Short mmCIF file of C-alpha atoms in Angstrom, two decimals:
data_model
loop_
_atom_site.label_atom_id
_atom_site.label_comp_id
_atom_site.label_asym_id
_atom_site.label_seq_id
_atom_site.Cartn_x
_atom_site.Cartn_y
_atom_site.Cartn_z
CA MET V 1 0.08 0.09 -0.10
CA THR V 2 1.43 3.64 -0.99
CA THR V 3 1.58 5.67 2.02
CA THR V 4 1.47 9.83 1.73
CA THR V 5 5.13 9.73 2.72
CA ASP V 6 5.74 7.83 -0.55
CA TYR V 7 4.75 10.31 -2.92
CA PRO V 8 6.86 12.92 -4.19
CA ARG V 9 4.93 15.68 -3.16
CA PRO V 10 3.38 14.04 -0.23
CA ASN V 11 1.77 17.47 1.04
CA ALA V 12 0.45 18.66 -2.04
CA HIS V 13 -3.58 20.51 -2.27
CA VAL V 14 -5.96 19.95 -4.90
CA HIS V 15 -5.98 22.91 -6.86
CA PHE V 16 -9.70 23.80 -8.70
CA GLY V 17 -10.84 26.41 -11.05
CA VAL V 18 -14.30 26.58 -12.79
CA PHE V 19 -14.34 26.87 -16.48
CA TYR V 20 -17.40 29.06 -17.65
CA ALA V 21 -17.67 29.03 -21.56
CA GLY V 22 -20.64 30.51 -22.25
CA VAL V 23 -23.32 29.59 -24.31
CA ASN V 24 -22.24 25.99 -26.54
CA GLU V 25 -23.69 22.81 -26.95
CA GLY V 26 -21.75 21.16 -24.01
CA VAL V 27 -23.87 22.95 -21.43
CA ASP V 28 -27.07 21.83 -20.82
CA TRP V 29 -29.47 25.00 -21.15
CA GLN V 30 -32.39 22.87 -21.86
CA SER V 31 -32.78 21.55 -18.21
CA PRO V 32 -35.30 23.33 -16.30
CA THR V 33 -33.27 23.81 -13.38
CA ALA V 34 -31.02 25.54 -15.90
CA LEU V 35 -30.44 29.72 -15.99
CA ASN V 36 -31.05 31.60 -19.09
CA GLN V 37 -28.08 31.09 -21.12
CA ILE V 38 -26.06 34.47 -20.44
CA ASP V 39 -28.14 35.91 -17.31
CA PHE V 40 -25.75 37.50 -14.80
CA GLU V 41 -27.76 35.49 -12.09
CA ALA V 42 -26.44 32.50 -13.76
CA PHE V 43 -22.71 33.92 -13.19
CA ARG V 44 -23.38 35.31 -10.04
CA GLN V 45 -24.67 31.36 -8.63
CA THR V 46 -21.85 29.87 -9.95
CA ILE V 47 -18.88 32.25 -9.07
CA GLN V 48 -20.46 32.39 -5.73
CA THR V 49 -20.70 28.58 -5.25
CA ALA V 50 -17.25 27.91 -6.15
CA GLU V 51 -16.16 30.61 -4.12
CA ARG V 52 -17.58 28.65 -1.15
CA GLY V 53 -15.82 25.50 -2.09
CA LEU V 54 -12.33 27.79 -2.20
CA PHE V 55 -11.95 27.55 -6.04
CA ASP V 56 -8.50 29.36 -6.93
CA ALA V 57 -10.24 30.85 -10.22
CA PHE V 58 -13.38 31.74 -12.15
CA PHE V 59 -12.16 31.09 -16.08
CA PHE V 60 -14.39 32.93 -18.59
CA GLY V 61 -13.58 32.10 -21.94
CA GLU V 62 -13.84 34.09 -24.89
CA GLY V 63 -15.33 33.40 -28.51
CA LEU V 64 -14.73 36.11 -31.13
CA ARG V 65 -17.19 35.23 -33.64
CA LEU V 66 -20.28 33.55 -33.79
CA ARG V 67 -19.57 29.55 -34.79
CA GLU V 68 -21.78 28.75 -37.92
CA HIS V 69 -22.70 25.61 -39.62
CA LEU V 70 -23.35 26.20 -43.34
CA GLY V 71 -23.55 29.85 -43.14
CA GLU V 72 -26.26 29.71 -40.20
CA VAL V 73 -25.25 30.34 -36.56
CA ILE V 74 -25.60 27.48 -34.95
CA GLU V 75 -28.52 27.49 -32.37
CA LEU V 76 -26.95 27.23 -29.29
CA ASN V 77 -24.38 29.64 -29.58
CA VAL V 78 -26.95 32.43 -30.53
CA ALA V 79 -26.29 34.40 -27.84
CA GLY V 80 -22.32 33.75 -28.04
CA ARG V 81 -19.92 34.67 -25.21
CA PRO V 82 -19.89 38.38 -24.21
CA ASP V 83 -16.25 40.07 -23.28
CA SER V 84 -14.69 38.36 -20.60
CA GLN V 85 -13.12 41.05 -18.99
CA THR V 86 -16.62 43.06 -18.59
CA HIS V 87 -18.30 40.48 -16.58
CA LEU V 88 -15.45 40.03 -14.96
CA ALA V 89 -15.15 43.19 -13.64
CA ALA V 90 -18.96 43.00 -12.14
CA LEU V 91 -18.05 39.90 -10.52
CA ALA V 92 -15.02 41.01 -8.73
CA ALA V 93 -17.46 43.38 -6.96
CA ILE V 94 -19.58 40.38 -5.60
CA THR V 95 -16.83 38.11 -4.85
CA ASP V 96 -13.83 38.52 -1.62
CA ARG V 97 -11.05 35.86 -2.80
CA ILE V 98 -11.58 33.70 -5.77
CA GLY V 99 -9.39 34.67 -8.98
CA LEU V 100 -10.91 36.44 -12.18
CA VAL V 101 -8.99 34.24 -15.20
CA ALA V 102 -9.80 36.27 -18.57
CA THR V 103 -9.32 34.80 -21.95
CA GLN V 104 -8.04 36.99 -24.04
CA ASN V 105 -6.84 36.36 -27.72
CA ALA V 106 -2.86 37.05 -28.62
CA THR V 107 -3.68 37.40 -32.14
CA TYR V 108 -6.10 40.20 -32.45
CA HIS V 109 -6.08 42.01 -29.40
CA GLU V 110 -3.51 44.72 -29.39
CA PRO V 111 -0.44 44.64 -26.09
CA TYR V 112 -1.17 48.27 -24.92
CA ALA V 113 -5.26 47.61 -24.70
CA LEU V 114 -4.77 44.31 -23.11
CA ALA V 115 -2.02 45.54 -20.79
CA ARG V 116 -4.66 48.11 -19.59
CA ARG V 117 -7.34 46.64 -19.19
CA LEU V 118 -5.92 43.56 -17.43
CA ALA V 119 -4.09 45.89 -14.83
CA THR V 120 -7.64 47.57 -14.55
CA LEU V 121 -9.23 44.46 -13.61
CA ASP V 122 -6.33 43.10 -11.11
CA VAL V 123 -6.34 46.80 -9.21
CA LEU V 124 -10.00 46.72 -9.18
CA SER V 125 -9.93 43.22 -7.59
CA GLY V 126 -7.42 43.86 -5.31
CA GLY V 127 -4.97 41.26 -7.25
CA ARG V 128 -7.15 39.13 -8.34
CA ALA V 129 -7.01 38.87 -12.23
CA ALA V 130 -5.29 36.88 -14.66
CA TRP V 131 -4.61 36.57 -18.73
CA ASN V 132 -5.77 33.23 -20.29
CA ILE V 133 -3.25 33.75 -23.26
CA VAL V 134 -4.64 32.07 -26.24
CA THR V 135 -4.10 32.15 -29.94
CA THR V 136 -6.19 32.02 -33.16
CA VAL V 137 -5.18 30.29 -36.75
CA ASN V 138 -8.47 31.20 -38.91
CA GLY V 139 -9.06 34.25 -40.83
CA TRP V 140 -12.80 33.44 -40.15
CA THR V 141 -12.45 34.88 -36.86
CA GLY V 142 -10.03 37.77 -38.39
CA GLU V 143 -12.65 38.98 -40.40
CA ASN V 144 -14.25 41.15 -37.65
CA PHE V 145 -11.07 42.74 -37.20
CA ARG V 146 -9.86 45.89 -39.27
CA ARG V 147 -6.85 44.03 -40.66
CA GLY V 148 -9.11 41.24 -41.43
CA GLY V 149 -7.32 37.98 -42.14
CA TYR V 150 -5.21 35.70 -39.55
CA VAL V 151 -1.39 35.03 -38.41
CA ASP V 152 0.03 31.57 -40.31
CA VAL V 153 0.22 28.80 -38.36
CA PRO V 154 4.16 28.65 -38.07
CA ARG V 155 4.02 32.29 -36.80
CA ARG V 156 1.31 32.50 -34.38
CA TYR V 157 3.34 31.72 -31.45
CA GLU V 158 6.35 34.30 -32.61
CA HIS V 159 3.34 36.82 -32.83
CA ALA V 160 1.90 35.49 -29.36
CA GLU V 161 5.20 35.76 -27.84
CA GLN V 162 6.02 39.53 -28.92
CA ASN V 163 2.53 40.35 -27.60
CA VAL V 164 3.03 38.87 -24.21
CA ARG V 165 6.59 40.28 -24.33
CA LEU V 166 5.33 43.47 -24.54
CA VAL V 167 2.27 43.32 -21.95
CA ARG V 168 4.72 41.61 -19.31
CA ALA V 169 7.23 44.88 -20.04
CA LEU V 170 4.31 47.57 -19.84
CA TRP V 171 2.94 46.08 -16.36
CA ASP V 172 6.98 45.92 -14.80
CA SER V 173 7.58 49.03 -15.74
CA TRP V 174 5.32 50.14 -12.46
CA ALA V 175 7.54 47.71 -10.44
CA ASN V 176 9.51 49.90 -8.65
CA ILE V 177 6.90 52.97 -8.10
CA ALA V 178 5.20 52.42 -5.08
CA PRO V 179 1.86 54.20 -4.78
CA SER V 180 1.58 57.27 -2.30
CA ASP V 181 -0.69 58.34 0.20
CA SER V 182 -0.05 61.70 -0.04
CA THR V 183 -2.33 64.36 -1.38
CA HIS V 184 0.54 66.40 -3.23
CA ALA V 185 0.53 66.40 -6.54
CA ALA V 186 4.58 66.24 -6.70
CA GLU V 187 4.17 62.53 -5.07
CA TRP V 188 2.76 61.55 -7.95
CA SER V 189 5.08 62.90 -10.38
CA GLN V 190 7.36 59.52 -11.16
CA ALA V 191 6.00 58.13 -14.53
CA PRO V 192 6.55 54.48 -15.27
CA GLU V 193 9.10 53.78 -17.87
CA LEU V 194 8.54 54.03 -21.63
CA VAL V 195 8.22 50.79 -23.23
CA GLU V 196 9.01 50.10 -26.78
CA GLY V 197 7.90 46.95 -28.72
CA ASP V 198 9.55 44.92 -31.29
CA GLY V 199 8.72 42.81 -33.76
CA ASP V 200 5.22 42.89 -35.11
CA PHE V 201 4.61 45.88 -32.53
CA SER V 202 7.89 47.52 -33.19
CA SER V 203 6.25 51.10 -33.65
CA VAL V 204 4.61 50.79 -29.96
CA LYS V 205 6.09 53.27 -27.51
CA ALA V 206 3.92 53.73 -24.57
CA ARG V 207 3.66 54.25 -20.50
CA LEU V 208 1.03 52.25 -19.07
CA SER V 209 -1.57 54.77 -17.47
CA VAL V 210 -2.37 51.72 -14.87
CA PRO V 211 -0.05 50.99 -11.57
CA SER V 212 0.69 47.83 -10.11
CA SER V 213 -2.15 45.47 -7.71
CA ALA V 214 -1.25 43.70 -4.94
CA GLN V 215 0.15 40.79 -6.40
CA GLY V 216 2.31 42.60 -8.89
CA HIS V 217 0.21 42.07 -12.29
CA PRO V 218 -2.15 39.64 -13.38
CA VAL V 219 -1.25 36.17 -13.59
CA LEU V 220 -0.52 34.28 -16.76
CA PHE V 221 -2.19 31.44 -17.97
CA GLN V 222 -1.43 29.53 -21.01
CA ALA V 223 -3.36 26.95 -23.16
CA GLY V 224 -1.61 25.56 -26.23
CA ASP V 225 -0.59 22.14 -26.34
CA SER V 226 1.79 22.22 -29.66
CA ALA V 227 6.08 22.51 -29.23
CA GLY V 228 5.36 26.62 -29.66
CA GLY V 229 2.83 26.60 -27.20
CA ARG V 230 4.79 24.86 -24.76
CA ASP V 231 7.90 26.66 -25.03
CA LEU V 232 5.39 29.73 -25.36
CA ALA V 233 4.42 28.58 -21.56
CA VAL V 234 7.61 28.14 -19.76
CA LYS V 235 8.91 31.57 -21.26
CA HIS V 236 6.01 33.31 -19.77
CA ALA V 237 3.39 31.23 -18.18
CA ASP V 238 2.46 30.84 -14.45
CA VAL V 239 0.06 28.40 -15.00
CA ILE V 240 -0.76 25.66 -17.74
CA PHE V 241 -4.33 24.99 -18.81
CA SER V 242 -3.56 21.46 -20.44
CA ARG V 243 -5.96 18.53 -21.67
CA HIS V 244 -3.55 15.85 -20.40
CA LEU V 245 -5.62 13.79 -17.76
CA GLN V 246 -4.91 9.99 -18.06
CA LEU V 247 -2.12 9.48 -15.18
CA ASP V 248 0.64 8.26 -17.58
CA ASP V 249 -0.10 10.71 -19.94
CA ALA V 250 -0.06 13.85 -17.69
CA LEU V 251 3.33 12.83 -15.93
CA GLU V 252 4.99 12.73 -19.30
CA PHE V 253 3.29 15.88 -20.58
CA ALA V 254 4.60 17.13 -16.66
CA ALA V 255 8.18 15.50 -17.02
CA ASP V 256 8.32 17.89 -20.41
CA ILE V 257 7.29 20.79 -19.19
CA ARG V 258 9.77 20.93 -16.19
CA SER V 259 12.87 19.62 -18.63
CA ARG V 260 11.61 23.01 -20.83
CA LEU V 261 11.60 25.05 -17.67
CA ARG V 262 14.90 23.85 -16.34
CA ALA V 263 16.35 24.52 -19.80
CA THR V 264 15.21 28.26 -19.76
CA GLY V 265 16.25 28.69 -16.43
CA ARG V 266 13.09 28.54 -14.00
CA PRO V 267 12.86 26.14 -11.20
CA GLU V 268 11.08 23.19 -12.15
CA ASP V 269 7.85 23.59 -10.05
CA ASP V 270 7.51 27.35 -11.23
CA VAL V 271 4.32 26.77 -13.44
CA LEU V 272 1.41 24.65 -12.46
CA LEU V 273 -0.42 22.14 -14.46
CA LEU V 274 -4.29 22.56 -14.55
CA PRO V 275 -5.95 20.20 -17.12
CA GLY V 276 -9.50 20.80 -17.86
CA GLY V 277 -11.78 18.19 -17.17
CA SER V 278 -15.10 17.23 -15.55
CA ILE V 279 -16.78 15.54 -12.68
CA VAL V 280 -19.51 13.57 -12.12
CA ILE V 281 -20.44 12.20 -8.52
CA GLY V 282 -22.77 9.41 -7.30
CA ASP V 283 -23.93 7.39 -4.26
CA THR V 284 -21.88 4.21 -5.75
CA LEU V 285 -20.03 3.69 -8.55
CA ALA V 286 -22.93 2.52 -10.61
CA ASP V 287 -25.36 5.33 -9.78
CA ALA V 288 -22.25 7.83 -11.26
CA GLU V 289 -22.03 5.83 -14.57
CA ASP V 290 -25.64 6.05 -14.65
CA ARG V 291 -25.33 9.69 -14.30
CA TRP V 292 -22.28 10.10 -17.04
CA ARG V 293 -24.53 8.05 -19.64
CA ALA V 294 -26.92 10.27 -19.21
CA GLU V 295 -25.45 13.27 -19.74
CA GLN V 296 -23.96 12.25 -22.44
CA GLU V 297 -27.12 10.66 -23.78
CA ALA V 298 -28.72 14.39 -23.32
CA ALA V 299 -26.05 16.35 -25.07
CA LEU V 300 -25.93 14.14 -28.17
CA THR V 301 -29.43 15.51 -30.23
CA ASP V 302 -30.40 14.09 -33.71
CA ALA V 303 -29.27 17.83 -34.71
CA HIS V 304 -25.92 17.52 -33.18
CA VAL V 305 -25.14 14.12 -34.48
CA VAL V 306 -26.40 15.42 -38.57
CA GLN V 307 -24.29 18.66 -37.97
CA PHE V 308 -21.10 16.91 -36.78
CA VAL V 309 -21.17 14.80 -39.91
CA GLU V 310 -22.30 17.74 -42.18
CA HIS V 311 -19.20 19.92 -40.72
CA THR V 312 -16.62 17.89 -42.43
CA TYR V 313 -18.59 16.58 -45.55
CA GLY V 314 -18.86 20.91 -45.90
CA GLU V 315 -22.85 20.22 -47.46
CA ALA V 316 -25.92 19.62 -46.29
CA LEU V 317 -27.19 16.13 -46.29
CA PRO V 318 -30.78 16.33 -46.18
CA ASP V 319 -31.14 12.43 -46.76
CA PHE V 320 -29.04 11.42 -43.88
CA ASP V 321 -30.20 9.45 -40.50
CA PRO V 322 -28.44 9.92 -37.60
CA ASN V 323 -29.66 6.59 -36.57
CA GLY V 324 -28.36 4.59 -39.60
CA PRO V 325 -24.57 4.07 -41.47
CA LEU V 326 -22.63 7.42 -42.31
CA PRO V 327 -23.20 8.77 -45.93
CA SER V 328 -21.94 5.97 -48.45
CA PHE V 329 -19.87 8.52 -50.55
CA ALA V 330 -16.96 10.50 -49.77
CA PRO V 331 -16.35 14.18 -49.14
CA SER V 332 -16.37 16.07 -52.22
CA THR V 333 -14.73 19.38 -50.57
CA SER V 334 -10.72 19.43 -49.99
CA GLU V 335 -10.67 21.24 -46.61
CA ILE V 336 -12.99 21.53 -43.47
CA SER V 337 -15.10 24.20 -43.14
CA VAL V 338 -13.82 27.49 -40.60
CA GLU V 339 -17.39 28.15 -39.70
CA ARG V 340 -17.18 26.39 -36.41
CA GLY V 341 -13.87 28.13 -35.50
CA THR V 342 -11.89 25.26 -36.90
CA VAL V 343 -9.50 24.83 -40.20
CA GLY V 344 -8.07 21.39 -41.40
CA HIS V 345 -4.50 22.47 -41.69
CA TYR V 346 -3.59 18.88 -41.66
CA ARG V 347 -6.34 16.29 -42.92
CA THR V 348 -8.29 16.61 -45.66
CA PRO V 349 -12.17 15.87 -45.19
CA GLN V 350 -11.44 12.59 -46.70
CA ASP V 351 -8.89 11.72 -44.67
CA VAL V 352 -10.96 12.07 -41.69
CA VAL V 353 -14.22 10.39 -43.15
CA ALA V 354 -12.04 7.33 -43.99
CA GLU V 355 -10.37 7.27 -40.18
CA TRP V 356 -14.37 7.60 -39.14
CA ARG V 357 -14.86 4.16 -41.23
CA ASP V 358 -12.05 2.41 -39.62
CA ILE V 359 -13.06 3.11 -36.24
CA SER V 360 -16.86 2.38 -36.75
CA GLU V 361 -15.36 -1.16 -38.34
CA ALA V 362 -12.90 -1.77 -35.50
CA LYS V 363 -15.57 -0.86 -32.80
CA GLY V 364 -18.73 -2.34 -34.38
CA PHE V 365 -20.78 0.52 -34.59
CA ALA V 366 -23.76 0.16 -36.83
CA THR V 367 -24.78 4.07 -36.77
CA ALA V 368 -23.07 7.47 -36.83
CA ARG V 369 -24.77 8.42 -33.69
CA GLU V 370 -22.41 5.53 -31.95
CA LEU V 371 -19.52 7.08 -33.72
CA VAL V 372 -19.92 10.43 -32.88
CA ALA V 373 -21.20 9.57 -29.44
CA HIS V 374 -17.35 7.73 -29.21
CA LEU V 375 -15.39 10.63 -30.88
CA THR V 376 -17.53 13.36 -28.68
CA SER V 377 -17.64 11.46 -25.14
CA SER V 378 -16.25 13.59 -22.67
CA ARG V 379 -15.63 11.36 -19.45
CA SER V 380 -12.80 12.29 -17.20
CA PHE V 381 -13.74 11.69 -13.49
CA VAL V 382 -16.56 9.59 -12.25
CA GLY V 383 -17.47 7.98 -8.94
CA THR V 384 -18.17 8.32 -5.71
CA PRO V 385 -16.57 11.72 -3.30
CA ASP V 386 -14.37 9.15 -1.92
CA SER V 387 -12.81 7.22 -4.99
CA LEU V 388 -12.85 10.76 -6.56
CA ALA V 389 -11.03 12.34 -3.51
CA ASP V 390 -8.13 9.19 -3.28
CA GLU V 391 -7.64 9.57 -7.35
CA LEU V 392 -7.29 13.21 -7.25
CA ALA V 393 -5.16 13.14 -4.31
CA HIS V 394 -2.95 10.44 -5.85
CA ALA V 395 -2.30 12.05 -9.05
CA VAL V 396 -1.36 15.44 -7.67
CA ARG V 397 0.83 14.31 -5.12
CA SER V 398 2.42 12.24 -7.51
CA GLY V 399 3.49 15.28 -9.82
CA ALA V 400 0.68 14.44 -12.61
CA TYR V 401 -0.66 17.81 -12.40
CA ASP V 402 -1.76 20.31 -9.93
CA GLY V 403 -5.36 20.45 -10.16
CA LEU V 404 -8.49 20.86 -12.60
CA ASN V 405 -9.97 23.49 -14.46
CA LEU V 406 -13.52 21.75 -14.04
CA GLY V 407 -16.27 22.57 -17.39
CA LEU V 408 -19.68 22.80 -16.43
CA ARG V 409 -22.64 20.51 -17.75
CA HIS V 410 -25.39 22.49 -15.89
CA VAL V 411 -25.47 26.38 -15.08
CA PRO V 412 -25.67 27.40 -12.03
CA HIS V 413 -25.56 24.06 -10.51
CA GLY V 414 -23.10 22.19 -12.09
CA LEU V 415 -20.59 22.62 -9.04
CA ASP V 416 -22.89 21.89 -6.03
CA ASP V 417 -21.92 17.84 -6.17
CA VAL V 418 -18.31 18.98 -6.15
CA VAL V 419 -18.54 21.55 -3.68
CA ASN V 420 -20.60 19.87 -1.36
CA ARG V 421 -19.17 16.07 -1.74
CA LEU V 422 -16.27 16.02 -3.04
CA VAL V 423 -14.13 19.20 -1.37
CA PRO V 424 -15.03 17.78 2.23
CA ALA V 425 -13.95 14.43 1.31
CA LEU V 426 -10.53 15.74 -0.11
CA GLN V 427 -10.43 17.71 2.79
CA GLU V 428 -10.52 15.17 4.86
CA ARG V 429 -7.47 13.80 3.54
CA GLY V 430 -5.62 16.57 4.04
CA ALA V 431 -5.63 17.21 -0.22
CA TYR V 432 -7.54 20.67 -0.19
CA PRO V 433 -7.33 23.76 1.91
CA THR V 434 -9.77 24.46 4.56
CA GLU V 435 -9.60 28.69 4.11
CA TYR V 436 -7.89 30.83 1.36
CA VAL V 437 -4.38 31.39 1.63
CA GLY V 438 -3.59 35.01 1.22
CA THR V 439 -5.83 37.51 -0.48
CA THR V 440 -4.56 37.57 -4.12
CA LEU V 441 -4.79 35.02 -6.91
CA ARG V 442 -0.88 34.54 -7.03
CA ASP V 443 -1.09 33.70 -3.03
CA HIS V 444 -3.87 31.22 -3.57
CA LEU V 445 -1.91 29.15 -6.10
CA GLY V 446 1.43 29.72 -3.97
CA LEU V 447 3.15 31.35 -6.95
CA ARG V 448 6.50 33.24 -6.87
CA PRO V 449 6.50 36.81 -7.60
CA PRO V 450 6.32 38.10 -11.49
CA LEU V 451 9.25 36.47 -13.75
CA GLY V 452 10.21 40.35 -14.48
CA ARG V 453 10.42 41.62 -10.66
CA ARG V 454 12.13 38.83 -8.69
CA ALA V 455 15.47 40.38 -9.01
CA SER V 456 14.12 43.48 -7.28
CA ALA V 457 12.14 41.35 -4.98
#
């Protein structure tokens, strides 16, 4: 039997964040207990439940363009996702400790505007803000912006790094300027350094107009998983939002990140790993499995199956029966549509459908519904409070990751079981805090000072 002292991190705590993705097919908005799509009350109840459960952070996803299907807006995306920082500023006023993470696109947002808005949220919230850095690789989203287009795939992380580097420089320009209590204007005559950009932002020469917060500046999250994304993360990020949940895969990913951190001269524990996942809790394992299956079936309507297949075929399939086999013919288009915000850079529709047929044959799927259910199944952690507490404590203390960023199937009640049942089970095992540590997000996560300020600190 493995004892606590056998773990490489025997005293590690599980960290929880909640990922509020907004309106999409994965959220059960049809439930009679769900609140209206973008109703602020849904945000309020969700974040206050998370704060009651001592969650570190509330993540708000960003969607810069409504997703479409064959030229029409997808029904469950019609309300879209409002601006994250506007919502988070409102949520800052009704919370005290939980972190506020704004997903903001480094491809289309300008560095000075990003630095100013995020620093404002950080000061407003008393040092609880964070930036989840993402990039976009399709011109379909770029059509919303003045310059249009998009950054080519090989350059998207180079462009993003230049953006992040400039944002950090603007924030760090306030590092040695302490706010004064004086009412005399002369006491405020200090100004931050003039910061100049480079590369794509070489024309920028700016002084940031917002001072530092209690945590220095916003915490940096990064979600890219390619080699370029990992390199960007270890150079700049404090937390990585990953997709690696299975223990062996997560341990391999963690080892790679720690190796990259050492290569850049950072301590190997300088970045926290918070994979995205979901939790389904039952009184027994069988009960939890039944709940999970019910959630999956509810999410997979006929319309979803048809749209999933049509998206790759690139055309309407009026005679396609989701409870029958895949269409017998191959797609005629040469690339996957960008209308859902994705681009088929690496595989053609013909290759994708050929793979679907191989999977169906290997697994004995007779219908498209079975195939799509397999391809879209979102199973993370399913079990009882005790079994899940043991599983999560084992993974975190083994060094596979530091916690989870939880997706929601139901809003606003998707966290109730986690907070009411799982959190106490983790606390009983000494694997979850019983109160917030400090007042800032950097405090909660146990992070060192911002990278650019460590020498002076």
